[in-house]
Amino acid sequence: MTIKIHKNYIAGEFISSDHLFDNINPIDGSLISRVAEADQAMVDKAVLAAVKASSGEWSAISLSERCKILRKIADGIDARFDEFVEAEIADTGKPYKHASKIDIPRGAENFRFFSDLAKTVSTECFEMDTPDGNGALNYAIRKPMGVIAVIAPWNLPLLLLTWKLAPALAMGNCIVAKPSEETPGTATLLAEVIHDAGVPSGVFNLLHGFGPNSTGEYLTKHEDIDAITFTGESATGSEIMRVAAKDVKSLSFELGGKNAAIIFEDADFEAAIEGTMRSVFSNCGQVCLCTERVYVHESLFEKFVLELKKRAETLIENWPEGQSMNLGPLISQEHRKKVLDCFNRAIDEGGKLITGGGVPKFSDTRKAGSWVEPTIFTGLGEETSLLTDEVFGPVCHISPFSAENEVIDTLNSTKYGLAAAIWTKDLQRGHRVSRQLEVGVVWVNTWFLRDLRTPFGGIKLSGIGREGGLHSLDFYSELTNICIKL
Ligand code: NAD
């Protein structure tokens, strides 16, 4: 069987490289494909193509024409839906229902959403008084920023890549994108769809490779990159910020989290359990918004721990195509080692293991995959590593609390600030507590319910800036004020 090679897409052409690396299936450790790592010369070529394109056709094309092309890209994803689903599942091992209901449809929807929004958005206009009485008129226009480096992670590969690409293209920018080395599949298919949709050559370029001393670093260091939009680990964000400081590049960062859920004594118990199951174990805990710290009112604590344990033990780690599968593997053996080290450290630090903590037993080829058991701990103090550091796996720690102000202080005592979920029937409390939490997104009686028009992002170590709706368009455009003396 010939092994597929994922190529780079530069200046409208698909190009391999001298260095190929393996793309491994986390379900069973098998080889899916080989990936062409872009070296410094290829990064230079892609950036040059984008620079040339940015001073030419793309920004000169009318907004409505650009938006039509974005909708064509969405239609192109729909037309090859099954291929996209298959590639996303092969790279990540996630359940079919997750890839086919969330990842791929949202990938297409991101293009439609920003195409519609870009056409309706207005800018500011201020009439001002002047001493001669004639006045002046100020109005703002949006211009493209130029060439944008888009760097994406592996957990929601197509969804998070297109969440950046669509608004950046809508605003007339040119792109050099790098997907995660773990998930090259859907990004390469997307390059084919973009090519077929008639996007002029050089407007969108795709490079494969790693981060440090590889494609990612060469790209973020490049002096002709005007802005960097990055989703990934906080430590990587910090390193990119250091590198970008020299040229004072614009930055948009969506980084790690250590998100909490609070279950108050008046919560709808079933809804809180069901919501917490989703928020802890969705995508095997590999969503930046996943809950890793759960605080339950002391009156419900024992009952909640028992019920969450019972349900966690019913999760099915099956083959992705099976309808029964609701927990996939971790992304790689390397990530599994990190997650298992976190579990072992939690035990060393005195944590009580309620369920899981190890690797599931299989009698087939899944033995060579990157699986881990859904895991719950209790009994740890706030200063221990399981409560301070992001794990990014199917795990939570559950702590009891007695008073509202105490749990708010505890929740805020982390270096991260991405998301929180509150479960209560008292909406006064829902409003009151939400505004005191140091996070960018709060859900009350739900989790991961997303309206794409709303601001999305984190504070502290969880990021810089906001994406979503107008906030994305603001980042991907330079607003210029024009003042006309009348
Ligand atoms: P990562 O930081 O390891 O890698 C992300 C991307 O950055 C990859 O494409 C990688 O190759 C590249 N990269 C790594 N080092 C680089 C460097 N020095 N220079 C340039 N590029 C570099 O993150 P990951 O492991 O792929 O993703 C998981 C992390 O992403 C978690 O921390 C998770 O919380 C976070 N995340 C955050 C959000 C959010 O919206 N806040 C969403 C998804 C994931």
Short mmCIF file of C-alpha atoms and ligand atoms in Angstrom, two decimals:
data_model
loop_
_atom_site.label_atom_id
_atom_site.label_comp_id
_atom_site.label_asym_id
_atom_site.label_seq_id
_atom_site.Cartn_x
_atom_site.Cartn_y
_atom_site.Cartn_z
CA MET A 1 0.00 0.00 0.00
CA THR A 2 1.36 3.43 -0.90
CA ILE A 3 1.51 5.81 2.00
CA LYS A 4 0.01 9.23 1.40
CA ILE A 5 2.27 12.31 1.73
CA HIS A 6 0.84 15.54 3.08
CA LYS A 7 2.49 18.32 1.08
CA ASN A 8 2.93 22.02 1.71
CA TYR A 9 0.85 24.48 -0.31
CA ILE A 10 2.95 27.43 -1.43
CA ALA A 11 2.09 30.05 -4.06
CA GLY A 12 -0.69 27.86 -5.44
CA GLU A 13 1.38 24.65 -5.71
CA PHE A 14 1.58 21.49 -3.62
CA ILE A 15 5.24 20.91 -2.71
CA SER A 16 6.96 18.06 -0.84
CA SER A 17 10.25 18.42 1.02
CA ASP A 18 13.47 16.51 1.71
CA HIS A 19 12.34 15.74 5.23
CA LEU A 20 9.25 13.60 5.79
CA PHE A 21 7.93 12.74 9.24
CA ASP A 22 5.40 10.10 10.32
CA ASN A 23 1.77 10.85 11.12
CA ILE A 24 0.61 8.25 13.65
CA ASN A 25 -2.95 7.10 14.40
CA PRO A 26 -3.54 7.44 18.18
CA ILE A 27 -6.15 4.66 18.09
CA ASP A 28 -3.68 1.86 17.35
CA GLY A 29 -0.28 3.43 16.69
CA SER A 30 -0.45 2.68 12.96
CA LEU A 31 1.14 4.90 10.30
CA ILE A 32 -1.51 7.06 8.60
CA SER A 33 0.62 9.17 6.30
CA ARG A 34 3.94 10.97 5.99
CA VAL A 35 4.24 14.72 6.24
CA ALA A 36 6.59 17.07 4.36
CA GLU A 37 8.28 19.36 6.90
CA ALA A 38 8.79 22.88 5.52
CA ASP A 39 12.37 24.14 6.02
CA GLN A 40 13.55 27.74 6.26
CA ALA A 41 13.70 28.17 2.47
CA MET A 42 10.11 26.97 2.08
CA VAL A 43 8.94 29.30 4.86
CA ASP A 44 10.69 32.18 3.08
CA LYS A 45 9.03 31.21 -0.19
CA ALA A 46 5.56 31.02 1.37
CA VAL A 47 5.94 34.37 3.15
CA LEU A 48 7.22 36.01 -0.04
CA ALA A 49 4.24 34.61 -1.98
CA ALA A 50 1.89 36.04 0.66
CA VAL A 51 3.65 39.44 0.63
CA LYS A 52 3.30 39.63 -3.15
CA ALA A 53 -0.35 38.58 -3.03
CA SER A 54 -1.13 41.09 -0.29
CA SER A 55 -0.08 43.99 -2.45
CA GLY A 56 -2.07 42.65 -5.36
CA GLU A 57 -5.30 40.96 -6.21
CA TRP A 58 -6.80 39.82 -2.93
CA SER A 59 -7.25 43.08 -1.05
CA ALA A 60 -8.25 44.75 -4.34
CA ILE A 61 -11.09 42.24 -4.92
CA SER A 62 -14.39 43.69 -3.68
CA LEU A 63 -15.56 42.57 -0.26
CA SER A 64 -18.65 40.93 -1.71
CA GLU A 65 -16.50 38.96 -4.17
CA ARG A 66 -14.18 37.82 -1.35
CA CYS A 67 -17.22 36.76 0.70
CA LYS A 68 -18.55 34.76 -2.25
CA ILE A 69 -15.23 32.89 -2.37
CA LEU A 70 -15.46 32.19 1.39
CA ARG A 71 -18.89 30.62 0.85
CA LYS A 72 -17.43 28.55 -1.99
CA ILE A 73 -14.81 27.24 0.45
CA ALA A 74 -17.61 26.26 2.87
CA ASP A 75 -19.43 24.49 0.03
CA GLY A 76 -16.16 22.76 -0.92
CA ILE A 77 -15.81 21.38 2.63
CA ASP A 78 -19.41 20.14 2.51
CA ALA A 79 -18.82 18.49 -0.87
CA ARG A 80 -15.89 16.51 0.57
CA PHE A 81 -17.47 16.06 4.01
CA ASP A 82 -16.72 12.33 4.33
CA GLU A 83 -13.06 12.79 3.43
CA PHE A 84 -12.73 15.55 6.03
CA VAL A 85 -14.39 13.43 8.72
CA GLU A 86 -12.18 10.45 7.88
CA ALA A 87 -8.99 12.56 7.99
CA GLU A 88 -9.96 14.20 11.31
CA ILE A 89 -10.74 10.83 12.89
CA ALA A 90 -7.52 9.25 11.59
CA ASP A 91 -5.36 12.04 13.03
CA THR A 92 -7.11 12.44 16.40
CA GLY A 93 -8.98 9.17 17.08
CA LYS A 94 -12.04 11.18 18.15
CA PRO A 95 -15.51 9.62 17.93
CA TYR A 96 -17.25 9.74 14.53
CA LYS A 97 -20.17 11.59 16.06
CA HIS A 98 -17.85 14.31 17.38
CA ALA A 99 -16.02 14.81 14.07
CA SER A 100 -19.18 14.64 11.96
CA LYS A 101 -21.40 16.78 14.21
CA ILE A 102 -18.93 19.34 15.57
CA ASP A 103 -15.47 19.57 13.96
CA ILE A 104 -16.25 19.45 10.24
CA PRO A 105 -19.64 21.25 10.16
CA ARG A 106 -18.16 24.06 12.31
CA GLY A 107 -15.17 24.23 9.95
CA ALA A 108 -17.55 25.01 7.06
CA GLU A 109 -19.80 27.23 9.20
CA ASN A 110 -16.83 29.45 10.19
CA PHE A 111 -16.47 30.51 6.52
CA ARG A 112 -20.21 31.14 6.10
CA PHE A 113 -20.48 33.01 9.38
CA PHE A 114 -17.60 35.42 8.69
CA SER A 115 -18.67 35.85 5.08
CA ASP A 116 -22.09 37.07 6.27
CA LEU A 117 -20.72 39.17 9.11
CA ALA A 118 -18.04 40.93 7.04
CA LYS A 119 -20.71 42.16 4.63
CA THR A 120 -22.89 43.74 7.32
CA VAL A 121 -20.35 45.26 9.69
CA SER A 122 -20.11 49.06 9.90
CA THR A 123 -17.40 51.38 11.20
CA GLU A 124 -17.54 54.53 13.34
CA CYS A 125 -18.41 58.03 12.13
CA PHE A 126 -18.20 61.17 14.30
CA GLU A 127 -19.19 64.70 13.35
CA MET A 128 -17.12 67.22 15.30
CA ASP A 129 -17.37 70.96 15.98
CA THR A 130 -14.60 73.27 14.80
CA PRO A 131 -13.95 76.96 15.71
CA ASP A 132 -14.96 78.18 12.24
CA GLY A 133 -18.36 76.56 12.67
CA ASN A 134 -18.03 74.37 9.57
CA GLY A 135 -17.13 71.23 11.50
CA ALA A 136 -15.33 68.11 10.46
CA LEU A 137 -16.28 64.55 9.75
CA ASN A 138 -14.35 61.56 11.10
CA TYR A 139 -14.91 58.13 9.70
CA ALA A 140 -12.99 54.89 10.07
CA ILE A 141 -12.16 52.37 7.38
CA ARG A 142 -10.91 48.82 7.71
CA LYS A 143 -7.72 47.86 5.88
CA PRO A 144 -6.06 44.43 5.79
CA MET A 145 -3.13 43.97 8.18
CA GLY A 146 -0.99 42.31 5.51
CA VAL A 147 0.51 38.86 6.02
CA ILE A 148 -0.73 36.83 8.97
CA ALA A 149 0.83 33.71 10.45
CA VAL A 150 -1.88 31.32 11.68
CA ILE A 151 -0.63 28.65 14.07
CA ALA A 152 -3.11 26.01 15.22
CA PRO A 153 -3.20 23.14 17.77
CA TRP A 154 -4.30 19.51 17.38
CA ASN A 155 -7.37 19.22 19.59
CA LEU A 156 -10.01 20.66 17.21
CA PRO A 157 -7.82 20.87 14.12
CA LEU A 158 -10.14 22.10 11.34
CA LEU A 159 -12.48 24.04 13.62
CA LEU A 160 -9.74 26.13 15.24
CA LEU A 161 -7.77 26.68 12.03
CA THR A 162 -10.82 27.94 10.10
CA TRP A 163 -11.95 30.08 13.08
CA LYS A 164 -8.87 32.22 12.33
CA LEU A 165 -8.60 31.80 8.56
CA ALA A 166 -12.14 32.84 7.69
CA PRO A 167 -12.11 36.30 9.35
CA ALA A 168 -8.51 36.93 8.28
CA LEU A 169 -9.35 36.20 4.62
CA ALA A 170 -12.63 38.13 4.81
CA MET A 171 -10.69 41.24 5.88
CA GLY A 172 -8.40 40.92 2.85
CA ASN A 173 -5.26 39.53 4.49
CA CYS A 174 -2.89 36.93 3.07
CA ILE A 175 -2.03 33.90 5.15
CA VAL A 176 0.75 31.49 5.95
CA ALA A 177 -0.79 28.79 8.14
CA LYS A 178 0.76 25.96 10.12
CA PRO A 179 -1.42 23.19 11.56
CA SER A 180 -0.13 21.03 14.40
CA GLU A 181 2.39 18.36 13.41
CA GLU A 182 -0.02 15.85 15.03
CA THR A 183 -2.97 16.73 12.73
CA PRO A 184 -1.94 17.59 9.16
CA GLY A 185 -4.86 15.83 7.42
CA THR A 186 -7.83 18.22 7.33
CA ALA A 187 -5.54 21.24 6.84
CA THR A 188 -4.13 19.67 3.65
CA LEU A 189 -7.64 18.90 2.39
CA LEU A 190 -8.61 22.48 3.16
CA ALA A 191 -5.70 23.75 1.02
CA GLU A 192 -7.12 21.69 -1.88
CA VAL A 193 -10.59 23.15 -1.32
CA ILE A 194 -9.21 26.70 -1.13
CA HIS A 195 -7.24 26.09 -4.33
CA ASP A 196 -10.38 24.81 -6.11
CA ALA A 197 -12.48 27.73 -4.82
CA GLY A 198 -10.36 30.08 -6.90
CA VAL A 199 -8.43 31.89 -4.17
CA PRO A 200 -5.57 33.62 -6.05
CA SER A 201 -2.16 32.00 -5.64
CA GLY A 202 -0.13 33.24 -2.65
CA VAL A 203 -3.20 34.42 -0.70
CA PHE A 204 -3.30 31.21 1.34
CA ASN A 205 -0.20 29.12 2.01
CA LEU A 206 0.02 26.03 4.21
CA LEU A 207 3.21 24.77 5.81
CA HIS A 208 3.69 21.56 7.76
CA GLY A 209 6.22 21.07 10.51
CA PHE A 210 7.06 21.32 14.19
CA GLY A 211 7.43 24.31 16.51
CA PRO A 212 10.88 25.00 17.99
CA ASN A 213 13.80 24.91 15.49
CA SER A 214 11.32 24.13 12.75
CA THR A 215 8.56 25.62 10.62
CA GLY A 216 6.65 27.27 13.50
CA GLU A 217 9.68 29.12 14.82
CA TYR A 218 10.91 30.13 11.33
CA LEU A 219 7.46 31.52 10.60
CA THR A 220 6.93 33.51 13.81
CA LYS A 221 10.46 34.95 13.53
CA HIS A 222 9.99 36.04 9.93
CA GLU A 223 10.30 39.81 9.58
CA ASP A 224 7.68 40.01 6.81
CA ILE A 225 4.94 38.56 9.00
CA ASP A 226 2.72 41.42 10.23
CA ALA A 227 0.63 39.57 12.81
CA ILE A 228 0.50 36.19 14.53
CA THR A 229 -2.68 34.45 15.59
CA PHE A 230 -1.96 31.44 17.76
CA THR A 231 -3.91 28.81 19.69
CA GLY A 232 -1.96 26.42 21.85
CA GLU A 233 -0.16 26.06 25.16
CA SER A 234 0.55 29.06 27.36
CA ALA A 235 4.30 28.28 27.39
CA THR A 236 4.36 28.28 23.57
CA GLY A 237 2.47 31.58 23.55
CA SER A 238 5.04 33.07 25.86
CA GLU A 239 7.89 31.91 23.58
CA ILE A 240 6.14 33.28 20.45
CA MET A 241 5.61 36.59 22.24
CA ARG A 242 9.33 36.79 23.01
CA VAL A 243 10.24 36.13 19.38
CA ALA A 244 7.59 38.54 18.04
CA ALA A 245 8.67 41.37 20.35
CA LYS A 246 11.58 42.37 18.09
CA ASP A 247 9.26 43.51 15.26
CA VAL A 248 6.36 44.43 17.59
CA LYS A 249 4.03 42.11 15.66
CA SER A 250 0.31 42.15 16.53
CA LEU A 251 -0.67 39.09 18.55
CA SER A 252 -3.89 37.19 19.18
CA PHE A 253 -3.45 34.34 21.66
CA GLU A 254 -5.88 31.62 22.78
CA LEU A 255 -3.94 29.62 25.36
CA GLY A 256 -4.34 26.99 28.08
CA GLY A 257 -6.89 26.81 30.87
CA LYS A 258 -7.50 25.33 34.31
CA ASN A 259 -11.24 25.74 34.20
CA ALA A 260 -13.57 25.24 37.13
CA ALA A 261 -17.20 24.26 37.64
CA ILE A 262 -19.18 25.26 40.74
CA ILE A 263 -22.16 23.15 41.74
CA PHE A 264 -24.26 25.08 44.25
CA GLU A 265 -26.60 23.39 46.74
CA ASP A 266 -29.67 24.50 44.73
CA ALA A 267 -28.41 23.14 41.38
CA ASP A 268 -30.53 20.83 39.23
CA PHE A 269 -28.51 17.75 40.21
CA GLU A 270 -29.10 15.76 37.01
CA ALA A 271 -28.27 18.73 34.77
CA ALA A 272 -25.11 19.46 36.78
CA ILE A 273 -23.94 15.84 36.56
CA GLU A 274 -24.70 15.57 32.87
CA GLY A 275 -23.06 18.94 32.13
CA THR A 276 -19.99 18.10 34.21
CA MET A 277 -19.61 14.73 32.46
CA ARG A 278 -19.48 16.60 29.15
CA SER A 279 -17.22 19.36 30.42
CA VAL A 280 -14.68 16.94 31.90
CA PHE A 281 -14.62 14.14 29.33
CA SER A 282 -15.52 15.67 25.93
CA ASN A 283 -12.82 15.01 23.33
CA CYS A 284 -11.04 12.98 26.05
CA GLY A 285 -10.59 16.18 28.09
CA GLN A 286 -8.68 17.78 25.23
CA VAL A 287 -10.74 20.95 24.83
CA CYS A 288 -9.25 24.17 26.20
CA LEU A 289 -12.65 24.82 27.86
CA CYS A 290 -12.80 21.45 29.65
CA THR A 291 -13.34 21.48 33.41
CA GLU A 292 -10.45 20.11 35.49
CA ARG A 293 -11.48 21.59 38.88
CA VAL A 294 -14.96 20.83 40.21
CA TYR A 295 -16.25 22.52 43.40
CA VAL A 296 -19.40 20.96 44.88
CA HIS A 297 -21.39 22.34 47.83
CA GLU A 298 -20.65 20.18 50.89
CA SER A 299 -24.32 19.13 51.17
CA LEU A 300 -24.08 17.39 47.75
CA PHE A 301 -20.42 16.40 47.72
CA GLU A 302 -20.64 12.64 48.52
CA LYS A 303 -23.63 12.08 46.23
CA PHE A 304 -22.00 14.02 43.39
CA VAL A 305 -18.68 12.15 43.61
CA LEU A 306 -20.46 8.76 43.60
CA GLU A 307 -22.66 9.65 40.64
CA LEU A 308 -19.84 11.14 38.53
CA LYS A 309 -17.74 8.03 39.24
CA LYS A 310 -20.61 5.76 38.19
CA ARG A 311 -21.11 7.62 34.91
CA ALA A 312 -17.38 7.94 34.16
CA GLU A 313 -17.13 4.16 34.45
CA THR A 314 -19.78 3.74 31.75
CA LEU A 315 -17.82 5.72 29.13
CA ILE A 316 -16.98 3.51 26.17
CA GLU A 317 -13.49 3.54 24.64
CA ASN A 318 -14.29 1.90 21.35
CA TRP A 319 -13.31 2.27 17.67
CA PRO A 320 -14.28 5.78 16.43
CA GLU A 321 -16.74 4.56 13.80
CA GLY A 322 -18.83 2.67 16.40
CA GLN A 323 -21.89 4.63 17.55
CA SER A 324 -21.20 3.48 21.11
CA MET A 325 -17.82 5.22 21.37
CA ASN A 326 -17.90 8.30 23.57
CA LEU A 327 -14.29 8.53 24.73
CA GLY A 328 -11.39 8.56 22.26
CA PRO A 329 -7.66 8.24 22.93
CA LEU A 330 -5.25 11.06 23.78
CA ILE A 331 -3.48 12.58 20.79
CA SER A 332 -0.13 10.77 21.15
CA GLN A 333 2.02 8.52 23.30
CA GLU A 334 4.02 11.58 24.35
CA HIS A 335 0.88 13.37 25.57
CA ARG A 336 -0.28 10.20 27.33
CA LYS A 337 3.01 10.05 29.23
CA LYS A 338 2.48 13.65 30.35
CA VAL A 339 -1.09 12.89 31.49
CA LEU A 340 -0.10 9.69 33.34
CA ASP A 341 2.76 11.60 35.05
CA CYS A 342 0.14 14.12 36.26
CA PHE A 343 -1.98 11.26 37.69
CA ASN A 344 1.05 9.72 39.45
CA ARG A 345 2.08 13.09 40.89
CA ALA A 346 -1.46 13.59 42.20
CA ILE A 347 -1.22 10.26 44.03
CA ASP A 348 2.24 11.15 45.42
CA GLU A 349 0.81 14.47 46.64
CA GLY A 350 -1.89 12.62 48.63
CA GLY A 351 -4.79 12.59 46.16
CA LYS A 352 -7.55 10.00 46.55
CA LEU A 353 -8.13 8.17 43.26
CA ILE A 354 -11.89 7.71 42.84
CA THR A 355 -11.75 6.01 39.45
CA GLY A 356 -9.38 5.46 36.51
CA GLY A 357 -5.78 6.63 36.80
CA GLY A 358 -4.34 4.14 34.33
CA VAL A 359 -4.50 2.70 30.84
CA PRO A 360 -7.50 0.62 29.65
CA LYS A 361 -6.87 -3.00 28.70
CA PHE A 362 -7.55 -4.06 25.11
CA SER A 363 -7.14 -7.42 23.41
CA ASP A 364 -6.79 -5.96 19.90
CA THR A 365 -4.52 -3.46 18.12
CA ARG A 366 -5.78 -0.63 20.34
CA LYS A 367 -3.09 -1.89 22.76
CA ALA A 368 -0.65 0.23 20.73
CA GLY A 369 -2.83 3.37 20.93
CA SER A 370 -2.66 6.33 23.31
CA TRP A 371 -5.63 5.49 25.51
CA VAL A 372 -6.10 6.49 29.11
CA GLU A 373 -8.91 5.85 31.59
CA PRO A 374 -11.42 8.55 32.57
CA THR A 375 -10.11 9.65 35.94
CA ILE A 376 -11.45 11.40 39.05
CA PHE A 377 -9.52 12.53 42.13
CA THR A 378 -10.56 14.06 45.44
CA GLY A 379 -8.67 15.09 48.59
CA LEU A 380 -6.00 17.44 47.21
CA GLY A 381 -5.17 20.96 48.39
CA GLU A 382 -5.25 23.98 46.09
CA GLU A 383 -1.45 24.21 45.97
CA THR A 384 -0.96 20.73 44.46
CA SER A 385 -0.03 20.29 40.81
CA LEU A 386 -3.34 18.67 39.77
CA LEU A 387 -5.11 21.87 40.85
CA THR A 388 -2.58 24.36 39.51
CA ASP A 389 -1.37 23.01 36.14
CA GLU A 390 -3.33 22.19 33.00
CA VAL A 391 -3.43 18.40 32.35
CA PHE A 392 -5.42 18.41 29.07
CA GLY A 393 -6.77 14.91 29.61
CA PRO A 394 -9.95 13.15 30.84
CA VAL A 395 -9.56 14.08 34.50
CA CYS A 396 -11.03 16.26 37.21
CA HIS A 397 -10.50 16.88 40.90
CA ILE A 398 -13.63 17.38 43.03
CA SER A 399 -13.48 19.55 46.17
CA PRO A 400 -16.25 20.38 48.67
CA PHE A 401 -17.01 24.02 49.59
CA SER A 402 -19.35 25.67 52.05
CA ALA A 403 -19.63 29.39 51.22
CA GLU A 404 -20.12 31.33 47.98
CA ASN A 405 -17.41 33.95 48.63
CA GLU A 406 -14.94 31.25 49.61
CA VAL A 407 -15.42 29.27 46.38
CA ILE A 408 -15.15 32.44 44.26
CA ASP A 409 -11.77 33.25 45.87
CA THR A 410 -10.58 29.69 45.36
CA LEU A 411 -11.68 29.64 41.74
CA ASN A 412 -9.84 32.90 41.05
CA SER A 413 -6.64 31.79 42.75
CA THR A 414 -5.24 30.26 39.55
CA LYS A 415 -2.78 31.65 37.02
CA TYR A 416 -5.21 30.77 34.20
CA GLY A 417 -8.48 32.54 33.30
CA LEU A 418 -10.31 30.95 30.41
CA ALA A 419 -13.76 29.57 31.32
CA ALA A 420 -16.05 28.55 34.19
CA ALA A 421 -19.38 26.78 34.58
CA ILE A 422 -21.86 27.55 37.37
CA TRP A 423 -24.77 25.27 38.25
CA THR A 424 -27.57 26.91 40.27
CA LYS A 425 -31.33 27.44 40.00
CA ASP A 426 -30.94 30.90 41.55
CA LEU A 427 -30.34 33.25 38.63
CA GLN A 428 -29.56 36.17 40.97
CA ARG A 429 -26.66 34.09 42.17
CA GLY A 430 -25.78 33.12 38.60
CA HIS A 431 -25.40 36.80 37.63
CA ARG A 432 -23.69 37.79 40.90
CA VAL A 433 -21.07 35.03 40.83
CA SER A 434 -20.42 35.22 37.06
CA ARG A 435 -19.24 38.82 37.18
CA GLN A 436 -16.80 38.07 40.00
CA LEU A 437 -14.98 35.26 38.19
CA GLU A 438 -11.63 36.10 36.59
CA VAL A 439 -12.28 34.34 33.28
CA GLY A 440 -13.20 35.27 29.72
CA VAL A 441 -16.24 32.97 29.38
CA VAL A 442 -18.83 31.95 32.03
CA TRP A 443 -21.58 29.41 31.44
CA VAL A 444 -24.56 29.23 33.82
CA ASN A 445 -26.41 25.89 33.77
CA THR A 446 -24.69 24.81 30.55
CA TRP A 447 -21.25 24.30 29.02
CA PHE A 448 -19.72 24.92 25.56
CA LEU A 449 -22.87 26.59 24.22
CA ARG A 450 -21.33 28.92 21.64
CA ASP A 451 -22.85 31.80 19.74
CA LEU A 452 -20.17 32.75 17.20
CA ARG A 453 -21.02 36.47 17.55
CA THR A 454 -19.91 36.62 21.20
CA PRO A 455 -16.44 37.47 22.53
CA PHE A 456 -14.27 34.42 23.15
CA GLY A 457 -10.90 34.34 24.88
CA GLY A 458 -9.09 34.25 28.17
CA ILE A 459 -7.27 36.41 30.68
CA LYS A 460 -4.03 35.85 32.66
CA LEU A 461 -2.11 32.86 31.20
CA SER A 462 -5.12 31.93 29.03
CA GLY A 463 -4.59 34.48 26.30
CA ILE A 464 -4.53 37.94 24.81
CA GLY A 465 -7.48 39.50 22.98
CA ARG A 466 -10.86 38.13 21.97
CA GLU A 467 -12.05 36.18 18.97
CA GLY A 468 -15.65 35.83 17.77
CA GLY A 469 -17.87 38.09 15.68
CA LEU A 470 -16.70 41.68 15.49
CA HIS A 471 -13.78 40.98 17.80
CA SER A 472 -12.18 38.74 15.17
CA LEU A 473 -12.78 41.30 12.42
CA ASP A 474 -11.19 43.98 14.63
CA PHE A 475 -8.04 41.93 15.13
CA TYR A 476 -7.68 41.04 11.45
CA SER A 477 -8.05 44.61 10.18
CA GLU A 478 -6.26 47.90 10.67
CA LEU A 479 -8.75 50.64 11.45
CA THR A 480 -7.73 53.96 9.92
CA ASN A 481 -9.51 57.18 10.89
CA ILE A 482 -10.04 59.74 8.13
CA CYS A 483 -10.80 63.29 9.30
CA ILE A 484 -12.33 65.64 6.71
CA LYS A 485 -12.48 69.34 7.51
CA LEU A 486 -15.71 70.65 6.07
P1 NAD B 1 1.30 23.64 21.40
O1 NAD B 1 1.54 24.98 21.98
O2 NAD B 1 2.23 22.55 21.74
O3 NAD B 1 1.28 23.71 19.80
C1 NAD B 1 0.38 24.53 19.11
C2 NAD B 1 0.98 24.88 17.76
O4 NAD B 1 2.14 25.70 17.97
C3 NAD B 1 1.44 23.69 16.94
O5 NAD B 1 1.16 23.94 15.59
C4 NAD B 1 2.95 23.67 17.20
O6 NAD B 1 3.70 23.07 16.18
C5 NAD B 1 3.25 25.16 17.27
N1 NAD B 1 4.46 25.51 18.03
C6 NAD B 1 4.98 24.88 19.11
N2 NAD B 1 6.08 25.55 19.54
C7 NAD B 1 6.25 26.62 18.73
C8 NAD B 1 7.21 27.68 18.64
N3 NAD B 1 8.21 27.77 19.51
N4 NAD B 1 7.06 28.61 17.68
C9 NAD B 1 6.03 28.54 16.80
N5 NAD B 1 5.11 27.55 16.80
C10 NAD B 1 5.21 26.60 17.76
O7 NAD B 1 -0.21 23.27 21.79
P2 NAD B 1 -0.96 21.89 21.49
O8 NAD B 1 -0.36 20.86 22.38
O9 NAD B 1 -1.02 21.67 20.03
O10 NAD B 1 -2.45 22.23 21.97
C11 NAD B 1 -2.91 22.06 23.26
C12 NAD B 1 -2.91 23.37 24.02
O11 NAD B 1 -3.70 24.33 23.31
C13 NAD B 1 -3.53 23.29 25.39
O12 NAD B 1 -2.76 24.04 26.29
C14 NAD B 1 -4.91 23.93 25.22
O13 NAD B 1 -5.48 24.48 26.39
C15 NAD B 1 -4.59 24.98 24.21
N6 NAD B 1 -5.80 25.40 23.49
C16 NAD B 1 -6.36 26.61 23.78
C17 NAD B 1 -7.54 27.01 23.14
C18 NAD B 1 -8.19 28.34 23.45
O14 NAD B 1 -9.09 28.73 22.69
N7 NAD B 1 -7.79 29.04 24.50
C19 NAD B 1 -8.14 26.15 22.21
C20 NAD B 1 -7.54 24.92 21.96
C21 NAD B 1 -6.36 24.55 22.60
#
